[in-house]
Amino acid sequence: MAIKMLPKWLGIVSFLALLYGCAAPAAPQNTLVLRNGLLIDGAGAEPLPNAVVVIQGERITAVGASDAIEIPPGARVIDLQGAVILPGFINAHVHYAYDKKNLQAWAYGGVTTVRDEGIISSSANDLKKYLAQRDANNQNPKYARVAAAGYMITVPGGYGSLFVNSPEEARQQTLAELDAGVDLIKISLEDGYAGTTGLPKLSDEEIGAIITAAHERGKRVSGHITQARYLQILAAAGVDDIAHIAYDPVAAEAWATMVSKNIYLVPTFTVLRNYGAPIANCTANLENFLAQGGQAALGSDYGGGPGDFELGIPMYEIEQMSAAGMSPMQIILASTRNAAIVSGIEQETGTLVAGKLADILVVAQNPLDDLQNLRAIQMVIHGGTIIRSELLQP
Ligand SMILES: [Zn+2]
């Protein structure tokens, strides 16, 4: 949809300025315009050639075709010469998102937002300290923005850091995390992996109490599983996304439950690979979920286990999504809009529309032709600030 940049009254002001011999009003301070780019908006629209994006301060104020957008006089204009404009990517499953080096590497690599899926710790005593770090880092555009899940909730001896002993305590701890300012709640239903089994797990009543408390506050719940039987339980209980794809075959009814409840899947092939899980099973699971109309979001579980993880765009995840039959456009939506939805920040970022934060990735060639083109980054804009550019003279 084309949006006219200048309100009518501004035209009248210009006319009056001319009449009285003054200079025409300059664009407001900090107006940045990207022109002559191929726009992929992250909302699923057809790519728009020769697009213009107008940014004022930290937000996008107009996006559209060049003949529909007026470039404000005095704006700083960057000619992209046909390069491709995308929303900044979002990795919806990471850890160690309180480390400034990680945050800087993500943002520089085109990942302008990350969802921290749990502070890795043996205790759960420092939530306020971590959330204060999140708030401070989120003020700085050179760092990836963080949506934080606080501590992963489980039972004593279970997989996670925040322990609850009853449905009442599950509710109270959930509310305490929300009061402290987490962006979402994370729970686990994990029997054990990498040699361990038989871990104690949350009861159905505890899971229900957590989900009810979070939803009362309008916050989402992300549920960790690695096995099909626990995916089925958390899907039936109504979490908002499943963190990790199961490594064993998932029943068709479980996928149907997820689709009917609009539960997203964040596969995290990278960590499953690192633990030696059978990736072909994981890919087949994703294929079956997609076949029923399921929606995926990008996430690698950075730091969630041994081995290598990519800082920047997690290309291994993208390659495995592609292997499961997702189209390049579906993968871009999973990495932008859908990842913003599971992070609970889709009102602020994830698509390139007027009013949202200017979190923008520019690549030289079209990723719809070849997803490897995502590696050729030309520019990253985060919250309206250019934090990386191969296009501008120093
Ligand atoms: Zn994780």
Short mmCIF file of C-alpha atoms and ligand atoms in Angstrom, two decimals:
data_model
loop_
_atom_site.label_atom_id
_atom_site.label_comp_id
_atom_site.label_asym_id
_atom_site.label_seq_id
_atom_site.Cartn_x
_atom_site.Cartn_y
_atom_site.Cartn_z
CA MET A 1 0.00 0.00 0.00
CA ALA A 2 1.39 3.40 -0.95
CA ILE A 3 1.49 5.99 1.79
CA LYS A 4 1.88 9.67 1.02
CA MET A 5 4.75 11.08 2.97
CA LEU A 6 3.84 14.71 3.38
CA PRO A 7 0.64 15.77 5.07
CA LYS A 8 -1.37 18.40 3.20
CA TRP A 9 -0.61 21.14 5.71
CA LEU A 10 3.07 20.79 4.96
CA GLY A 11 2.35 21.63 1.30
CA ILE A 12 0.56 24.78 2.44
CA VAL A 13 3.48 25.70 4.70
CA SER A 14 5.84 25.29 1.71
CA PHE A 15 3.59 27.53 -0.37
CA LEU A 16 3.48 30.19 2.37
CA ALA A 17 7.23 29.95 2.78
CA LEU A 18 7.65 30.66 -0.92
CA LEU A 19 5.17 33.52 -0.70
CA TYR A 20 7.12 35.15 2.10
CA GLY A 21 10.46 34.49 0.49
CA CYS A 22 11.68 32.06 3.15
CA ALA A 23 13.47 28.82 2.39
CA ALA A 24 11.20 25.81 2.00
CA PRO A 25 11.00 23.85 5.26
CA ALA A 26 13.72 21.28 5.46
CA ALA A 27 12.97 17.68 6.40
CA PRO A 28 12.93 17.10 10.15
CA GLN A 29 16.27 16.23 11.64
CA ASN A 30 17.46 12.66 11.14
CA THR A 31 15.42 11.91 8.04
CA LEU A 32 16.97 9.07 6.08
CA VAL A 33 15.64 7.80 2.77
CA LEU A 34 16.50 4.57 1.00
CA ARG A 35 15.58 4.67 -2.68
CA ASN A 36 15.89 2.45 -5.71
CA GLY A 37 15.75 -0.82 -3.77
CA LEU A 38 13.81 -4.06 -4.29
CA LEU A 39 11.54 -4.23 -1.22
CA ILE A 40 10.73 -7.55 0.46
CA ASP A 41 8.53 -6.33 3.31
CA GLY A 42 8.52 -9.38 5.59
CA ALA A 43 4.70 -9.40 5.49
CA GLY A 44 4.48 -11.58 2.40
CA ALA A 45 3.73 -8.94 -0.27
CA GLU A 46 5.08 -9.34 -3.78
CA PRO A 47 8.61 -7.86 -3.96
CA LEU A 48 8.36 -4.19 -4.99
CA PRO A 49 11.01 -2.85 -7.37
CA ASN A 50 12.23 0.75 -7.21
CA ALA A 51 10.92 1.12 -3.66
CA VAL A 52 11.45 4.02 -1.27
CA VAL A 53 11.70 3.76 2.53
CA VAL A 54 11.52 6.96 4.59
CA ILE A 55 12.93 6.82 8.14
CA GLN A 56 12.58 9.55 10.74
CA GLY A 57 14.43 9.03 13.97
CA GLU A 58 14.08 5.37 14.89
CA ARG A 59 10.94 4.62 12.89
CA ILE A 60 9.79 4.03 9.34
CA THR A 61 7.38 6.78 8.32
CA ALA A 62 6.64 5.73 4.75
CA VAL A 63 7.26 2.76 2.45
CA GLY A 64 6.17 2.29 -1.13
CA ALA A 65 6.75 2.68 -4.85
CA SER A 66 8.91 5.61 -5.93
CA ASP A 67 5.99 7.31 -7.69
CA ALA A 68 3.84 7.13 -4.56
CA ILE A 69 6.28 8.48 -1.97
CA GLU A 70 7.52 12.05 -1.79
CA ILE A 71 11.09 12.31 -0.61
CA PRO A 72 11.19 15.01 2.10
CA PRO A 73 13.43 17.90 1.07
CA GLY A 74 16.68 17.97 2.99
CA ALA A 75 16.59 14.24 3.76
CA ARG A 76 19.74 12.17 3.53
CA VAL A 77 19.06 9.97 0.49
CA ILE A 78 20.88 6.71 -0.20
CA ASP A 79 20.55 5.22 -3.68
CA LEU A 80 20.61 1.44 -3.26
CA GLN A 81 21.06 0.85 -7.01
CA GLY A 82 18.69 -2.09 -7.06
CA ALA A 83 19.91 -3.80 -3.89
CA VAL A 84 17.33 -5.71 -1.81
CA ILE A 85 15.66 -4.24 1.30
CA LEU A 86 14.48 -6.72 3.95
CA PRO A 87 13.45 -6.44 7.60
CA GLY A 88 16.33 -7.08 9.99
CA PHE A 89 16.38 -10.81 10.76
CA ILE A 90 15.32 -12.18 14.16
CA ASN A 91 16.82 -15.25 15.83
CA ALA A 92 13.96 -16.41 18.03
CA HIS A 93 16.02 -18.87 20.07
CA VAL A 94 19.32 -17.81 21.58
CA HIS A 95 21.06 -17.77 24.96
CA TYR A 96 23.77 -15.45 26.30
CA ALA A 97 21.94 -12.40 24.95
CA TYR A 98 23.28 -10.30 27.82
CA ASP A 99 26.78 -10.47 26.37
CA LYS A 100 27.55 -7.24 24.47
CA LYS A 101 29.99 -8.98 22.14
CA ASN A 102 27.25 -11.39 21.05
CA LEU A 103 24.72 -8.58 20.68
CA GLN A 104 27.10 -6.56 18.52
CA ALA A 105 27.99 -9.53 16.31
CA TRP A 106 24.32 -10.38 15.80
CA ALA A 107 23.34 -6.84 14.83
CA TYR A 108 26.35 -6.38 12.55
CA GLY A 109 25.48 -9.72 10.93
CA GLY A 110 21.94 -8.61 10.09
CA VAL A 111 20.15 -10.10 13.11
CA THR A 112 18.70 -6.95 14.64
CA THR A 113 16.64 -8.76 17.30
CA VAL A 114 17.13 -11.94 19.31
CA ARG A 115 14.82 -13.78 21.70
CA ASP A 116 16.71 -14.99 24.76
CA GLU A 117 15.04 -18.30 25.59
CA GLY A 118 16.38 -18.59 29.11
CA ILE A 119 19.19 -17.32 31.28
CA ILE A 120 21.54 -20.28 31.67
CA SER A 121 22.19 -20.61 35.37
CA SER A 122 21.90 -23.10 38.19
CA SER A 123 19.93 -20.61 40.27
CA ALA A 124 17.28 -18.02 39.49
CA ASN A 125 18.28 -15.10 41.67
CA ASP A 126 19.47 -12.42 39.28
CA LEU A 127 16.49 -11.69 37.06
CA LYS A 128 16.33 -7.97 37.84
CA LYS A 129 20.04 -7.54 37.11
CA TYR A 130 19.68 -9.28 33.73
CA LEU A 131 16.57 -7.35 32.77
CA ALA A 132 18.28 -4.06 33.64
CA GLN A 133 21.10 -5.08 31.27
CA ARG A 134 18.51 -5.88 28.58
CA ASP A 135 16.93 -2.45 29.01
CA ALA A 136 20.28 -0.65 28.84
CA ASN A 137 21.53 -2.64 25.82
CA ASN A 138 18.22 -2.15 24.00
CA GLN A 139 18.93 1.61 23.99
CA ASN A 140 22.03 1.09 21.84
CA PRO A 141 21.42 0.40 18.12
CA LYS A 142 24.79 -1.32 17.66
CA TYR A 143 23.45 -4.16 19.83
CA ALA A 144 20.74 -6.58 18.73
CA ARG A 145 17.46 -5.87 20.52
CA VAL A 146 16.59 -8.53 23.12
CA ALA A 147 13.22 -10.04 23.96
CA ALA A 148 13.80 -11.99 27.17
CA ALA A 149 12.15 -15.12 28.57
CA GLY A 150 13.81 -14.84 32.00
CA TYR A 151 14.52 -18.23 33.57
CA MET A 152 13.18 -21.51 32.18
CA ILE A 153 10.55 -22.91 34.57
CA THR A 154 10.62 -26.57 35.60
CA VAL A 155 10.37 -28.69 38.77
CA PRO A 156 13.27 -29.29 41.21
CA GLY A 157 15.84 -31.51 39.49
CA GLY A 158 14.21 -30.89 36.09
CA TYR A 159 15.54 -29.19 32.97
CA GLY A 160 15.60 -25.47 33.69
CA SER A 161 16.57 -22.95 36.37
CA LEU A 162 13.39 -21.76 38.08
CA PHE A 163 11.81 -24.49 40.17
CA VAL A 164 8.17 -24.85 41.20
CA ASN A 165 6.56 -27.44 43.48
CA SER A 166 2.84 -26.99 42.90
CA PRO A 167 0.32 -25.35 40.55
CA GLU A 168 -0.03 -22.45 43.03
CA GLU A 169 3.71 -21.91 43.09
CA ALA A 170 3.84 -22.23 39.29
CA ARG A 171 1.33 -19.39 39.03
CA GLN A 172 3.13 -17.21 41.58
CA GLN A 173 6.55 -17.68 39.98
CA THR A 174 5.13 -16.93 36.54
CA LEU A 175 3.57 -13.71 37.84
CA ALA A 176 6.83 -12.80 39.60
CA GLU A 177 8.76 -13.17 36.33
CA LEU A 178 6.17 -11.05 34.52
CA ASP A 179 6.24 -8.42 37.30
CA ALA A 180 10.02 -8.23 36.91
CA GLY A 181 9.51 -7.42 33.22
CA VAL A 182 10.18 -10.51 31.11
CA ASP A 183 8.81 -10.41 27.56
CA LEU A 184 7.58 -14.01 27.63
CA ILE A 185 7.62 -17.17 29.75
CA LYS A 186 9.66 -20.30 28.98
CA ILE A 187 8.88 -23.76 30.32
CA SER A 188 10.35 -27.19 29.66
CA LEU A 189 9.04 -30.72 29.34
CA GLU A 190 12.23 -32.69 28.99
CA ASP A 191 12.99 -36.27 29.98
CA GLY A 192 16.72 -35.82 29.36
CA TYR A 193 19.15 -36.07 26.48
CA ALA A 194 22.83 -36.58 25.79
CA GLY A 195 22.88 -39.61 28.10
CA THR A 196 20.42 -38.60 30.83
CA THR A 197 16.81 -39.80 31.08
CA GLY A 198 14.05 -39.75 33.66
CA LEU A 199 14.26 -36.08 34.63
CA PRO A 200 11.30 -34.91 36.72
CA LYS A 201 8.85 -32.74 34.79
CA LEU A 202 6.07 -30.20 35.29
CA SER A 203 2.61 -31.74 35.83
CA ASP A 204 -0.33 -30.94 33.55
CA GLU A 205 -1.76 -28.76 36.35
CA GLU A 206 1.48 -26.82 36.75
CA ILE A 207 1.75 -26.31 32.98
CA GLY A 208 -1.86 -25.11 32.88
CA ALA A 209 -1.31 -22.69 35.77
CA ILE A 210 1.73 -21.15 34.05
CA ILE A 211 0.01 -20.74 30.68
CA THR A 212 -3.12 -19.26 32.30
CA ALA A 213 -1.10 -16.74 34.32
CA ALA A 214 0.94 -15.61 31.31
CA HIS A 215 -2.07 -15.32 29.04
CA GLU A 216 -3.95 -13.29 31.67
CA ARG A 217 -1.15 -10.74 31.29
CA GLY A 218 -1.17 -10.94 27.49
CA LYS A 219 2.25 -12.65 27.39
CA ARG A 220 3.29 -15.70 25.42
CA VAL A 221 4.64 -19.05 26.62
CA SER A 222 7.41 -20.88 24.77
CA GLY A 223 7.70 -24.61 25.49
CA HIS A 224 10.94 -26.58 25.29
CA ILE A 225 10.71 -30.20 24.11
CA THR A 226 12.95 -32.57 22.22
CA GLN A 227 10.59 -35.57 22.00
CA ALA A 228 7.28 -36.04 20.23
CA ARG A 229 5.29 -37.15 23.31
CA TYR A 230 6.11 -33.90 25.13
CA LEU A 231 5.40 -31.81 22.05
CA GLN A 232 1.94 -33.37 22.07
CA ILE A 233 1.37 -32.49 25.74
CA LEU A 234 2.52 -28.86 25.40
CA ALA A 235 0.56 -28.36 22.18
CA ALA A 236 -2.60 -29.67 23.86
CA ALA A 237 -1.96 -27.43 26.87
CA GLY A 238 -1.80 -24.39 24.56
CA VAL A 239 1.72 -22.96 24.67
CA ASP A 240 2.34 -20.34 21.97
CA ASP A 241 5.40 -21.86 20.37
CA ILE A 242 7.31 -25.12 20.54
CA ALA A 243 11.04 -24.59 21.01
CA HIS A 244 12.99 -27.32 19.13
CA ILE A 245 11.54 -29.75 16.66
CA ALA A 246 11.23 -33.27 18.05
CA TYR A 247 13.91 -35.70 16.87
CA ASP A 248 11.49 -38.63 16.83
CA PRO A 249 8.42 -38.88 14.58
CA VAL A 250 5.49 -36.67 15.64
CA ALA A 251 1.93 -37.93 15.16
CA ALA A 252 -0.20 -36.13 12.59
CA GLU A 253 -2.76 -35.26 15.32
CA ALA A 254 -0.13 -33.32 17.27
CA TRP A 255 0.67 -31.20 14.23
CA ALA A 256 -3.06 -30.69 13.69
CA THR A 257 -3.40 -29.49 17.30
CA MET A 258 -0.59 -27.00 16.76
CA VAL A 259 -2.09 -25.71 13.53
CA SER A 260 -5.60 -25.37 15.01
CA LYS A 261 -4.22 -23.42 18.00
CA ASN A 262 -1.88 -21.31 15.85
CA ILE A 263 1.18 -22.61 17.75
CA TYR A 264 4.45 -21.76 16.01
CA LEU A 265 7.40 -24.12 15.69
CA VAL A 266 10.98 -22.90 16.16
CA PRO A 267 13.00 -25.89 14.89
CA THR A 268 16.60 -25.13 16.06
CA PHE A 269 18.29 -27.61 13.73
CA THR A 270 21.69 -26.25 14.79
CA VAL A 271 21.58 -27.45 18.39
CA LEU A 272 20.02 -30.76 17.35
CA ARG A 273 22.88 -31.26 14.87
CA ASN A 274 25.39 -30.38 17.56
CA TYR A 275 23.94 -33.03 19.88
CA GLY A 276 24.05 -35.60 17.08
CA ALA A 277 20.26 -35.91 16.68
CA PRO A 278 19.00 -37.56 13.46
CA ILE A 279 18.47 -34.44 11.35
CA ALA A 280 16.53 -36.34 8.67
CA ASN A 281 13.82 -37.06 11.30
CA CYS A 282 13.72 -33.38 12.21
CA THR A 283 13.46 -32.31 8.59
CA ALA A 284 10.67 -34.85 7.98
CA ASN A 285 8.82 -33.52 11.04
CA LEU A 286 9.02 -29.96 9.73
CA GLU A 287 7.81 -31.13 6.33
CA ASN A 288 4.76 -32.79 7.91
CA PHE A 289 3.98 -29.74 10.05
CA LEU A 290 4.16 -27.44 7.01
CA ALA A 291 2.00 -29.82 4.98
CA GLN A 292 -0.79 -29.27 7.51
CA GLY A 293 -0.41 -25.50 7.23
CA GLY A 294 1.93 -24.94 10.20
CA GLN A 295 4.01 -21.81 10.66
CA ALA A 296 7.71 -21.89 11.56
CA ALA A 297 9.97 -19.21 13.00
CA LEU A 298 13.76 -18.93 12.79
CA GLY A 299 15.83 -19.96 15.81
CA SER A 300 19.15 -21.74 16.30
CA ASP A 301 19.44 -22.14 20.12
CA TYR A 302 22.72 -20.21 20.04
CA GLY A 303 24.75 -21.21 23.11
CA GLY A 304 22.19 -23.85 24.14
CA GLY A 305 24.68 -26.71 24.00
CA PRO A 306 28.07 -27.78 22.70
CA GLY A 307 29.50 -27.12 19.26
CA ASP A 308 29.39 -24.29 16.78
CA PHE A 309 26.58 -21.80 16.39
CA GLU A 310 26.47 -18.95 13.89
CA LEU A 311 26.44 -15.41 15.19
CA GLY A 312 24.70 -13.37 12.52
CA ILE A 313 22.14 -14.99 10.23
CA PRO A 314 22.01 -18.72 11.12
CA MET A 315 22.42 -20.07 7.59
CA TYR A 316 22.37 -23.74 8.69
CA GLU A 317 18.81 -23.22 9.98
CA ILE A 318 17.85 -21.62 6.70
CA GLU A 319 19.39 -24.45 4.69
CA GLN A 320 17.48 -27.06 6.72
CA MET A 321 14.21 -25.15 6.35
CA SER A 322 14.88 -25.17 2.65
CA ALA A 323 15.58 -28.93 2.76
CA ALA A 324 12.17 -29.39 4.42
CA GLY A 325 10.55 -27.73 1.42
CA MET A 326 10.05 -24.16 2.64
CA SER A 327 10.20 -21.62 -0.18
CA PRO A 328 12.63 -18.68 0.08
CA MET A 329 9.67 -16.38 0.80
CA GLN A 330 8.39 -18.72 3.56
CA ILE A 331 11.87 -18.76 5.09
CA ILE A 332 12.11 -14.96 5.00
CA LEU A 333 8.70 -14.72 6.70
CA ALA A 334 9.85 -17.25 9.32
CA SER A 335 12.95 -15.10 9.93
CA THR A 336 11.14 -11.76 10.20
CA ARG A 337 7.38 -11.54 10.84
CA ASN A 338 6.97 -14.97 12.47
CA ALA A 339 10.06 -14.59 14.65
CA ALA A 340 8.73 -11.21 15.80
CA ILE A 341 5.37 -12.81 16.65
CA VAL A 342 6.89 -15.56 18.81
CA SER A 343 9.01 -12.90 20.52
CA GLY A 344 5.86 -10.90 21.29
CA ILE A 345 7.18 -7.76 19.54
CA GLU A 346 5.42 -7.87 16.18
CA GLN A 347 3.87 -4.45 16.81
CA GLU A 348 7.38 -2.95 16.83
CA THR A 349 9.48 -4.90 14.34
CA GLY A 350 9.58 -7.81 11.89
CA THR A 351 7.93 -6.12 8.88
CA LEU A 352 8.70 -2.98 6.90
CA VAL A 353 5.60 -0.85 7.29
CA ALA A 354 5.08 2.76 8.39
CA GLY A 355 5.14 3.13 12.17
CA LYS A 356 7.48 0.25 12.95
CA LEU A 357 11.07 0.50 14.07
CA ALA A 358 13.50 0.93 11.18
CA ASP A 359 15.28 -2.44 11.53
CA ILE A 360 16.50 -3.05 7.99
CA LEU A 361 18.85 -5.40 6.18
CA VAL A 362 20.12 -4.58 2.67
CA VAL A 363 21.70 -7.34 0.58
CA ALA A 364 23.23 -7.04 -2.89
CA GLN A 365 21.30 -9.77 -4.70
CA ASN A 366 17.80 -11.20 -4.39
CA PRO A 367 17.52 -13.93 -1.69
CA LEU A 368 14.33 -15.16 -3.36
CA ASP A 369 16.57 -16.34 -6.23
CA ASP A 370 19.13 -17.91 -3.91
CA LEU A 371 19.05 -17.76 -0.10
CA GLN A 372 22.85 -17.74 -0.07
CA ASN A 373 22.51 -14.12 -1.23
CA LEU A 374 21.71 -13.35 2.44
CA ARG A 375 25.45 -13.62 3.04
CA ALA A 376 26.21 -10.54 0.90
CA ILE A 377 25.16 -7.85 3.37
CA GLN A 378 25.48 -4.26 2.14
CA MET A 379 23.86 -2.35 4.98
CA VAL A 380 22.24 -2.85 8.38
CA ILE A 381 20.01 -0.22 9.93
CA HIS A 382 18.88 -0.78 13.50
CA GLY A 383 16.33 1.48 15.13
CA GLY A 384 16.93 4.07 12.39
CA THR A 385 20.73 4.12 12.82
CA ILE A 386 23.06 2.81 10.10
CA ILE A 387 25.31 0.40 12.00
CA ARG A 388 26.97 -1.18 8.96
CA SER A 389 27.39 -0.01 5.39
CA GLU A 390 29.40 -1.19 2.44
CA LEU A 391 27.60 1.37 0.27
CA LEU A 392 28.67 4.67 1.79
CA GLN A 393 32.00 6.40 1.40
CA PRO A 394 33.72 6.65 4.80
ZN ZN B 1 17.62 -23.05 24.28
#
